[in-house]
Coordinates of C-alpha atoms in Angstrom, one line a residue:
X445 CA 138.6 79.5 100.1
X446 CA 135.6 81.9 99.2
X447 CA 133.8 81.7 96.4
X448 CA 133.2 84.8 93.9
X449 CA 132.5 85.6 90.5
X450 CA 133.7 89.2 88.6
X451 CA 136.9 91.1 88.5
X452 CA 138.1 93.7 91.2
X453 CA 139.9 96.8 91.3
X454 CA 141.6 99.5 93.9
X455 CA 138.9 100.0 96.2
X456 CA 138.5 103.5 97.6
X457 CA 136.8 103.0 100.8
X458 CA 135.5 99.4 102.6
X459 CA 131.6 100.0 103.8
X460 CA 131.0 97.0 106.8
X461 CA 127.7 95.0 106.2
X462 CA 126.4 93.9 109.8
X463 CA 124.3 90.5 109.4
X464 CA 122.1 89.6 112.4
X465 CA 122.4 85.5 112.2
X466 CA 120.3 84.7 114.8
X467 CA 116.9 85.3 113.6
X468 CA 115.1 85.0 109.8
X469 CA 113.3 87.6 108.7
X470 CA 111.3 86.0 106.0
X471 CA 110.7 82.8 103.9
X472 CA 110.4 82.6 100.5
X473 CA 109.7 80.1 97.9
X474 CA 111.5 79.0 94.9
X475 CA 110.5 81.6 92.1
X476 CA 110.2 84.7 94.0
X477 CA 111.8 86.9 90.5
X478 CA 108.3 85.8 88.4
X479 CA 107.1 87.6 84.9
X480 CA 104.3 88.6 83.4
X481 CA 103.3 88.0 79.6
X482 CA 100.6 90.7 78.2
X483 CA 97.5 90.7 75.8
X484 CA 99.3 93.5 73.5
X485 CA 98.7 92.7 70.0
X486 CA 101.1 93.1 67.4
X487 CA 98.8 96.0 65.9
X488 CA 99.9 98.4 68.1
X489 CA 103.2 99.1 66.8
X490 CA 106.4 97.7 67.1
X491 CA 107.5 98.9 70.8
X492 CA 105.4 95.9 71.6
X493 CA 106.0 93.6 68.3
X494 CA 104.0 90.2 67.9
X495 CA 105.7 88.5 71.1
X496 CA 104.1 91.0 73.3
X497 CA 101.0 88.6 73.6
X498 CA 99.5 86.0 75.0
X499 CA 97.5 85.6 72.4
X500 CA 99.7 85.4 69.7
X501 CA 103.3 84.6 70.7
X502 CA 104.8 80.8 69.2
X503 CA 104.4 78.6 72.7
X504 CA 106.5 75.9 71.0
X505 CA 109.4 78.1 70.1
X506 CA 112.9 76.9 71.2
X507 CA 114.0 80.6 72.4
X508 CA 110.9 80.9 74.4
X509 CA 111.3 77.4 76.2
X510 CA 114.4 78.0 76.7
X511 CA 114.3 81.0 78.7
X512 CA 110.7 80.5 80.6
X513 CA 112.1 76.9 81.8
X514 CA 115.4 78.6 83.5
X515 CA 113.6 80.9 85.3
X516 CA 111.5 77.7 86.5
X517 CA 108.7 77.6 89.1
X518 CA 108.1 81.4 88.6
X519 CA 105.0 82.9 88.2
X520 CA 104.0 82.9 84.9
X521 CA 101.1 86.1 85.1
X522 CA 99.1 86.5 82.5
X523 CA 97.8 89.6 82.8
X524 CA 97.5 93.4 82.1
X525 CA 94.9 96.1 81.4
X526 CA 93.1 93.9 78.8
X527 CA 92.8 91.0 80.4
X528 CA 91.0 92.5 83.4
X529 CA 88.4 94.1 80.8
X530 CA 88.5 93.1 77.3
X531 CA 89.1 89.0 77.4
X532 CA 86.4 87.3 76.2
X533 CA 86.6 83.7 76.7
X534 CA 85.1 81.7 73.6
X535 CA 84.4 78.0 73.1
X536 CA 84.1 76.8 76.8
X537 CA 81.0 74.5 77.5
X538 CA 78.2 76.4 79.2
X539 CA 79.3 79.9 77.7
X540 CA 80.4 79.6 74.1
X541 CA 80.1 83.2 73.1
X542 CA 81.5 84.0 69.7
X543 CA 84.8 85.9 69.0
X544 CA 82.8 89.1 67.9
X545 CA 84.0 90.1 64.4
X546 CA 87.3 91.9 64.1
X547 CA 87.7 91.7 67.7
X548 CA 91.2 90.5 69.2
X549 CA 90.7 89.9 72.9
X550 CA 89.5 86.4 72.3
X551 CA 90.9 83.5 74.2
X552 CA 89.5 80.4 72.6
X553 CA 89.7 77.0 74.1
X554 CA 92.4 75.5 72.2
X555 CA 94.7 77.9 73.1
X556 CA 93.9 77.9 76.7
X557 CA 94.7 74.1 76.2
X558 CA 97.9 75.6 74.4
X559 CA 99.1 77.3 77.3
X560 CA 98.1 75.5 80.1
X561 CA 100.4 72.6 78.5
X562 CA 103.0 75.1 77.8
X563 CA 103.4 75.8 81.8
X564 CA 103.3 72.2 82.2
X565 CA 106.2 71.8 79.8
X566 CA 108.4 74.4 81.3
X567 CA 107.5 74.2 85.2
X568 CA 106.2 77.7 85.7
X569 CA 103.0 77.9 88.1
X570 CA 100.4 80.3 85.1
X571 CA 98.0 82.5 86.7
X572 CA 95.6 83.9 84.8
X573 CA 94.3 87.5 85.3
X574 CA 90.4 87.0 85.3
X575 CA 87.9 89.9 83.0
X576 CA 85.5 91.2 86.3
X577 CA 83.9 94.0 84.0
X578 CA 82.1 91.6 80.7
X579 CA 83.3 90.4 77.5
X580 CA 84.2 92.2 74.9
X581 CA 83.5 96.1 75.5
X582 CA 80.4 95.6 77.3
X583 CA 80.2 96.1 81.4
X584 CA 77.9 92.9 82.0
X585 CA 79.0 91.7 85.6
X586 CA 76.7 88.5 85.2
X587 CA 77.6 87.5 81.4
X588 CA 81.4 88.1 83.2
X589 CA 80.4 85.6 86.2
X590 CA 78.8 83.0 83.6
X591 CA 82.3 82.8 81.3
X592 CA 84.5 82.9 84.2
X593 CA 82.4 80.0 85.3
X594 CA 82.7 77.8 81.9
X595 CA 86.1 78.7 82.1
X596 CA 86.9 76.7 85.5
X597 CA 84.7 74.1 84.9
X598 CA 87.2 73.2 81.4
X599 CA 90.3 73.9 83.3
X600 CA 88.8 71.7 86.3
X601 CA 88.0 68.8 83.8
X602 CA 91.9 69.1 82.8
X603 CA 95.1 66.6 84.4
X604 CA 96.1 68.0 87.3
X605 CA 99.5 68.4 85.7
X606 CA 98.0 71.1 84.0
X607 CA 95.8 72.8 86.8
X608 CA 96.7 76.7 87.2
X609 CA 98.5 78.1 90.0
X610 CA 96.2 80.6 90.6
X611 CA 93.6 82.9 89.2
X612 CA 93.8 86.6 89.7
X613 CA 91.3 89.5 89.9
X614 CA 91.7 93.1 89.4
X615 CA 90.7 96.1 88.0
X616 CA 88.3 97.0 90.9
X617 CA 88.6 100.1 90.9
X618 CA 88.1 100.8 87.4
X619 CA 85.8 103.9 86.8
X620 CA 85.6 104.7 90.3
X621 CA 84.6 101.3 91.3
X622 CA 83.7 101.4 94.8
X623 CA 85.1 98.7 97.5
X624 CA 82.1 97.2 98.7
X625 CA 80.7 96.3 94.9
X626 CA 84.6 95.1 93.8
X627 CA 84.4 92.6 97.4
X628 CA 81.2 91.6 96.3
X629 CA 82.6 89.9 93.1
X630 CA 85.6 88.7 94.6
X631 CA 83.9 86.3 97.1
X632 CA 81.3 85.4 93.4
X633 CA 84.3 84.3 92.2
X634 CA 85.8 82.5 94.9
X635 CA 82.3 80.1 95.6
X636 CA 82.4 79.3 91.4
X637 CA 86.2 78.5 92.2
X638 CA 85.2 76.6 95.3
X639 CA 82.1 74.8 93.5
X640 CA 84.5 73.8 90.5
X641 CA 87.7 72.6 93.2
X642 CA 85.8 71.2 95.8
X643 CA 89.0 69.6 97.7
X644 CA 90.9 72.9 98.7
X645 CA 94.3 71.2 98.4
X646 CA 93.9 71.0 94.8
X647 CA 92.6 74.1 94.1
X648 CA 94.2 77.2 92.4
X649 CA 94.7 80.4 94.6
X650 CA 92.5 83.2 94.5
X651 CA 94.6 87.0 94.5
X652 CA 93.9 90.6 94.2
X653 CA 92.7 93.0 94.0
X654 CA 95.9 94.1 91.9
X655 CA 95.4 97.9 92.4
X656 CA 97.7 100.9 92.6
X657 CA 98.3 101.4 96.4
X658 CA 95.4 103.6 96.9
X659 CA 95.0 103.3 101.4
X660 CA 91.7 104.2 101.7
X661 CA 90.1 101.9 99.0
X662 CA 91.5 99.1 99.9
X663 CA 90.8 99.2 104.0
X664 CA 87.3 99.1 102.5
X665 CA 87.5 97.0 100.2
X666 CA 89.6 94.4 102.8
X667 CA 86.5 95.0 105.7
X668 CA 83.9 94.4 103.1
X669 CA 85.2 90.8 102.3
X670 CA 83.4 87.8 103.6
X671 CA 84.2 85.6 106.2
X672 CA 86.1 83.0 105.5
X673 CA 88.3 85.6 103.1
X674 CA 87.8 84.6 99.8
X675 CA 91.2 85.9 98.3
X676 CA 94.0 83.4 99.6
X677 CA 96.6 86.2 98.5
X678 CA 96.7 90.0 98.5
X679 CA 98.3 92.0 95.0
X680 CA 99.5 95.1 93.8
X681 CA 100.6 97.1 91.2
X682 CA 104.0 99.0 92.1
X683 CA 105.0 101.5 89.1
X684 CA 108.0 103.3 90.2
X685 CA 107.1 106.9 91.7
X686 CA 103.2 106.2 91.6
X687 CA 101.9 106.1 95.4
X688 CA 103.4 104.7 98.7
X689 CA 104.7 101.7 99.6
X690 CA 101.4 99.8 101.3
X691 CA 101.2 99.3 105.4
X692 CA 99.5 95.7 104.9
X693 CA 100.9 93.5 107.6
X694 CA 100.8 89.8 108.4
X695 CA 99.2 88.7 105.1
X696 CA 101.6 87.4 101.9
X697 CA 101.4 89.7 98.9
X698 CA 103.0 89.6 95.6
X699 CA 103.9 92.4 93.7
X700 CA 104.1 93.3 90.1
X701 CA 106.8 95.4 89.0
X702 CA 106.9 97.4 85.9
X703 CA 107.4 100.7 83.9
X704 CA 110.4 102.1 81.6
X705 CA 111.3 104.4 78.8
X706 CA 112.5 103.8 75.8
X707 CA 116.4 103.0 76.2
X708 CA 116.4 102.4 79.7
X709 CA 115.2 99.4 81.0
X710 CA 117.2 96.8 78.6
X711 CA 120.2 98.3 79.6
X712 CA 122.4 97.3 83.0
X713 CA 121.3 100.0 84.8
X714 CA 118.0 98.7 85.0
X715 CA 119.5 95.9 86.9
X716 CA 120.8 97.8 89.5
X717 CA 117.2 99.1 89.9
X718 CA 115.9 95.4 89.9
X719 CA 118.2 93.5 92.0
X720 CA 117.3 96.6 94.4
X721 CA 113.4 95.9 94.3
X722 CA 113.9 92.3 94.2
X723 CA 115.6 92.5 97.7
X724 CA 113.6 94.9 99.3
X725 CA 110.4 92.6 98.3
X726 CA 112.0 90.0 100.0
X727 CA 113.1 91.7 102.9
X728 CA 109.5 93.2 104.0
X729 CA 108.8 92.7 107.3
X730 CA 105.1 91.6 108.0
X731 CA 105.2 88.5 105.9
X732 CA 107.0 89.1 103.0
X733 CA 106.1 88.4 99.1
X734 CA 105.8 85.7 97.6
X735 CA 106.4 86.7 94.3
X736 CA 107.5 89.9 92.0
X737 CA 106.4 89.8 88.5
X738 CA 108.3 91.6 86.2
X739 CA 105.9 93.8 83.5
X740 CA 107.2 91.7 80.9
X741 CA 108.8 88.4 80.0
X742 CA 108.4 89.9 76.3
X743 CA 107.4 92.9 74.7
X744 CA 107.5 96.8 75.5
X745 CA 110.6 98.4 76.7
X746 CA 110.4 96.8 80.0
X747 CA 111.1 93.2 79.0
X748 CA 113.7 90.6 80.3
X749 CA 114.3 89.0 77.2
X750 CA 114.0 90.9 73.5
X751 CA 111.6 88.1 71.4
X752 CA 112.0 90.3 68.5
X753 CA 115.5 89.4 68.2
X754 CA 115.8 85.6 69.4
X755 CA 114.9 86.3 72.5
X756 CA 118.0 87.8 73.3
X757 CA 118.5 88.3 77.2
X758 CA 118.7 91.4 78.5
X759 CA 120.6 92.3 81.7
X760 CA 117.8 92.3 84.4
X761 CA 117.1 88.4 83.1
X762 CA 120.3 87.0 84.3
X763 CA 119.7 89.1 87.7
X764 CA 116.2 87.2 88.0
X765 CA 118.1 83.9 86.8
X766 CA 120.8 84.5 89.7
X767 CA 118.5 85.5 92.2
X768 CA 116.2 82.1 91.4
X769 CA 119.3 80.0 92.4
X770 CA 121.5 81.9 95.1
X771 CA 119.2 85.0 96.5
X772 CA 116.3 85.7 98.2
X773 CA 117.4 89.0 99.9
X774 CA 120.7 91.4 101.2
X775 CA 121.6 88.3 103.2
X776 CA 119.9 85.1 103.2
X777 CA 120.0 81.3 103.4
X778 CA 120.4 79.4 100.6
X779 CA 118.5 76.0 100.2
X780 CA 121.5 74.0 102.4
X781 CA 121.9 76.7 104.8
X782 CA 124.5 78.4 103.6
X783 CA 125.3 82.4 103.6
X784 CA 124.2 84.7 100.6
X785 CA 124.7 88.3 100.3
X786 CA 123.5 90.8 97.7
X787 CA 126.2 93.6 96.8
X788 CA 125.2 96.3 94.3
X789 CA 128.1 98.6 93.1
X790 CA 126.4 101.5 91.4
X791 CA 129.7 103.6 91.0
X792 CA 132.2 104.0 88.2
X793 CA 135.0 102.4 91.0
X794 CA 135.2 99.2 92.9
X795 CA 134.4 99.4 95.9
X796 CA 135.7 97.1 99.3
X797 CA 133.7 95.6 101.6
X798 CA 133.5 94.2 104.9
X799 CA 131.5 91.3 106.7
X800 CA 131.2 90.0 109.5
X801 CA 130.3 86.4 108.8
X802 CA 131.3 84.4 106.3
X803 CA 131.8 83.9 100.2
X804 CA 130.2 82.5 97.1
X805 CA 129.6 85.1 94.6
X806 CA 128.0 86.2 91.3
X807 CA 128.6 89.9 90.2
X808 CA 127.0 90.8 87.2
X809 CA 128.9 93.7 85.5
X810 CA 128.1 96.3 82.5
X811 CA 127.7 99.6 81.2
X812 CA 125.1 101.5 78.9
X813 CA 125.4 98.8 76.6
X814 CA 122.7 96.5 76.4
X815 CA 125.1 93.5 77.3
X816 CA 126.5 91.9 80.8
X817 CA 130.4 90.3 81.9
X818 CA 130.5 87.7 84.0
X819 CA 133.7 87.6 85.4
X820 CA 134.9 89.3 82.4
X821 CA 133.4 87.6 79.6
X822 CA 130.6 88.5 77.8
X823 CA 127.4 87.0 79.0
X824 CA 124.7 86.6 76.6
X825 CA 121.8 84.4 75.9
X826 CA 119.9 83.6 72.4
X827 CA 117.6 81.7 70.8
X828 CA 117.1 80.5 74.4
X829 CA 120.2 78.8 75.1
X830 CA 120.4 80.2 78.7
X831 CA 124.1 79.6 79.9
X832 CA 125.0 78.0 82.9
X833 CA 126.2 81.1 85.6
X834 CA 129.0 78.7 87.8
X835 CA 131.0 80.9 90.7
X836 CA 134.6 81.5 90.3
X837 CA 136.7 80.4 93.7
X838 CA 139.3 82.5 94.6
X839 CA 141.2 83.0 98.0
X840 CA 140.3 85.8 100.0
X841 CA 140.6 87.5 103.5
X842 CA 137.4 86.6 105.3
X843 CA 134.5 88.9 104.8
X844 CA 136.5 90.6 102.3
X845 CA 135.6 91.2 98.5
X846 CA 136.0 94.0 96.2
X847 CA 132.6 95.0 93.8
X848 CA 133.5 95.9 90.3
X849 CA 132.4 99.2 89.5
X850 CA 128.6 98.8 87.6
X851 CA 128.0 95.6 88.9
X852 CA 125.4 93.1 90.8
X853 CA 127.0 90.5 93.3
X854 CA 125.4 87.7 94.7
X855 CA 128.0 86.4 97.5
X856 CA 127.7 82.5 98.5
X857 CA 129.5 82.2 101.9
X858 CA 130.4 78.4 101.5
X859 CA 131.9 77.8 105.2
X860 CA 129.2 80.1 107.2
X861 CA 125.7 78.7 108.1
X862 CA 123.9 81.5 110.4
X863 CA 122.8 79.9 113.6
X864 CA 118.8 81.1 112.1
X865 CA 119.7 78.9 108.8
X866 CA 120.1 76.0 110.6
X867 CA 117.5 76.7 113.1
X868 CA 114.4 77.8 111.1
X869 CA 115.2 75.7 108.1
X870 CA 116.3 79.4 105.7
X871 CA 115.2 82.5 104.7
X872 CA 115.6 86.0 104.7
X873 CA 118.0 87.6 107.3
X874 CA 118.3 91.3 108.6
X875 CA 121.1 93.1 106.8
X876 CA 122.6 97.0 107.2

């Protein structure tokens, strides 16, 4: 019997998948499809909308819990533009500095306290993207030290329940910021990090320096680190079309996906573009990701869920939600061992396919509408009552299964266990 889910029609032609079983490519951990929540206030119109922030969005709303705790230990990043350059952090012990007057970028203590309980509550690892330039408007790099400071020594006061995940820096290169000056305050920040965490197994990571792929800058900016390296993980920003693909190897990275127009990217085929990027994070050789956080949980016209409207879930959630529990690449183990391969269908017809090992399965399928089938029922999630996505058994030839047309499979071979799944304990096998 082989698992599947979705519906099937006259194939056309039968493409063979050939699975090398033998050896893992890469490891990853729980929550590899992660999120990003911005610092957008509701002022700027309503592609954005009052859920777009941080600052701003209801931490104790049911639609919100509901969908941040299913996609559970993700990467909950804090981040964007503004909070590289415009968060001031007010109210800490050693640097209370005033919300200036009419200004928004303000995170204040209590909600700080807000949020860090809120990761607690739903089981996402936060990161916070940390202000390098100054509060407010002004470029102060030692009035930016001295608040990052008070705002480690709070946190480090806190349970360790609600200790962050990590802490991230970027904007470096921000008006031509050279690599030597942006390493400089990398390893500043890591010996206030070190000074506040003393015991290295409880500390949060250290990443950046979350810039476009830009080659040159960062080989600079990588040689002009310290010894030990201060950053425990290397980021970037991936914006489809902008720049290359970067030739970093043997370190983890984690990379934060984004971009969309209007129309495009709460519709299904944005997911076929997802599920692609997902798998190709997963699969790169050198060490992998470990994370990919989408630009955003909320907010823009690149989110997973719309918080405008209940937090209704778009497509590309239930792709992150399948690929948190069943996937980790094109073919992979899952957490007993077992067989998974991703299938993407692009076409208007089903297509046939052939493998050579083992089938579990969980095709996502849809049109232009903003709305998925899941095995040919609507699939929809509001208010943040996130369905439960069970498999559908059916029998089938070995290796065999037909992809609906438009459609996202995630294949569960329940008899096969590569010889590398056993061996190495799972991960991320070679797939063409």
């Amino acid at each position: 019997m082989n698992e599947w889910l979705g519906a099937s029609q006259r194939p056309l032609f039968r493409p063979r998948f050939q699975i090398s079983d033998r050896h893992i490519v890469n490891s990853l951990p729980a929550g590899f499809a992660s999120f990003t929540l911005d610092f957008h206030p509701s002022s700027q119109g309503s592609v954005w909308g009052a859920n777009a922030s941080i600052l701003e969005i209801d931490l104790a709303s049911p639609g919100l819990l509901g969908v941040v705790t299913a996609l559970a230990p993700a990467v909950l990043r804090l981040g964007g533009s503004e909070a590289g350059e415009n968060v001031t952090y007010v109210g800490f012990p050693g640097f209370d500095a005033p919300c200036p007057s009419g200004y928004y970028y303000c995170l204040t203590r209590p909600r700080w306290a807000a949020i860090l309980a809120f990761a607690a509550r739903t089981g996402v690892r936060l990161m916070l993207d940390l202000n390098l330039i100054g509060p407010g408007t002004a470029d102060d790099w030692p009035a930016a030290l001295s608040q990052i400071d008070a705002l480690f020594s709070y946190t480090a006061q806190q349970p360790p329940r609600l200790r962050p995940f990590a802490f991230e820096l970027g904007r470096m290169t921000r008006q031509g910021g050279v690599a030597p000056a942006a390493a400089a305050r990398v390893a500043a920040v890591g010996a206030l990090l070190a000074s506040r965490w003393p015991d290295e197994g409880q500390r949060p990571l250290l990443v950046g320096p979350s810039v476009h792929i830009q080659p040159d800058w960062i080989v600079d900016f990588v040689l002009a680190l310290p010894a030990p390296l201060p950053l425990d993980v290397f980021t970037y920003h991936m914006y489809e079309g902008y720049g290359k693909a970067p030739r970093i190897a043997a370190q983890t990275a984690a990379a934060w996906a984004s971009g969309g127009p209007t129309g495009a990217c709460t519709t299904f085929e944005s997911s076929l573009w997802y599920f692609d990027h997902l798998a190709h994070a997963a699969s790169t050789p050198g060490g992998g990701h470990l994370a990919v956080a989408r630009q955003t949980l909320a907010g823009g016209n690149y989110s997973l869920v719309d918080s405008n409207r209940g937090y209704i879930a778009h497509s590309d959630y239930f792709v992150a939600r399948l690929a948190h529990h069943a996937l980790r690449s094109f073919a992979a183990c899952d957490p007993s061992g077992r067989l998974v391969v991703g299938v993407a269908n692009a076409g208007g017809e089903a297509i046939a396919t052939a493998l050579q090992l083992g089938q579990h399965g969980a095709p996502l399928a849809g049109g232009a509408e903003a709305w998925v089938r899941l095995n040919g029922q609507p699939l929809s999630s509001v208010g943040g009552e996130v369905p439960e996505l069970p498999p559908v058994t059916l029998p089938a030839p070995a290796g065999a299964f037909s992809a609906p047309p438009f459609s996202v499979a995630f294949l569960r071979y329940a008899a096969v266990v590569p010889e590398a799944c056993g061996r190495d304990g799972g991960g991320t096998l070679a797939a063409a």
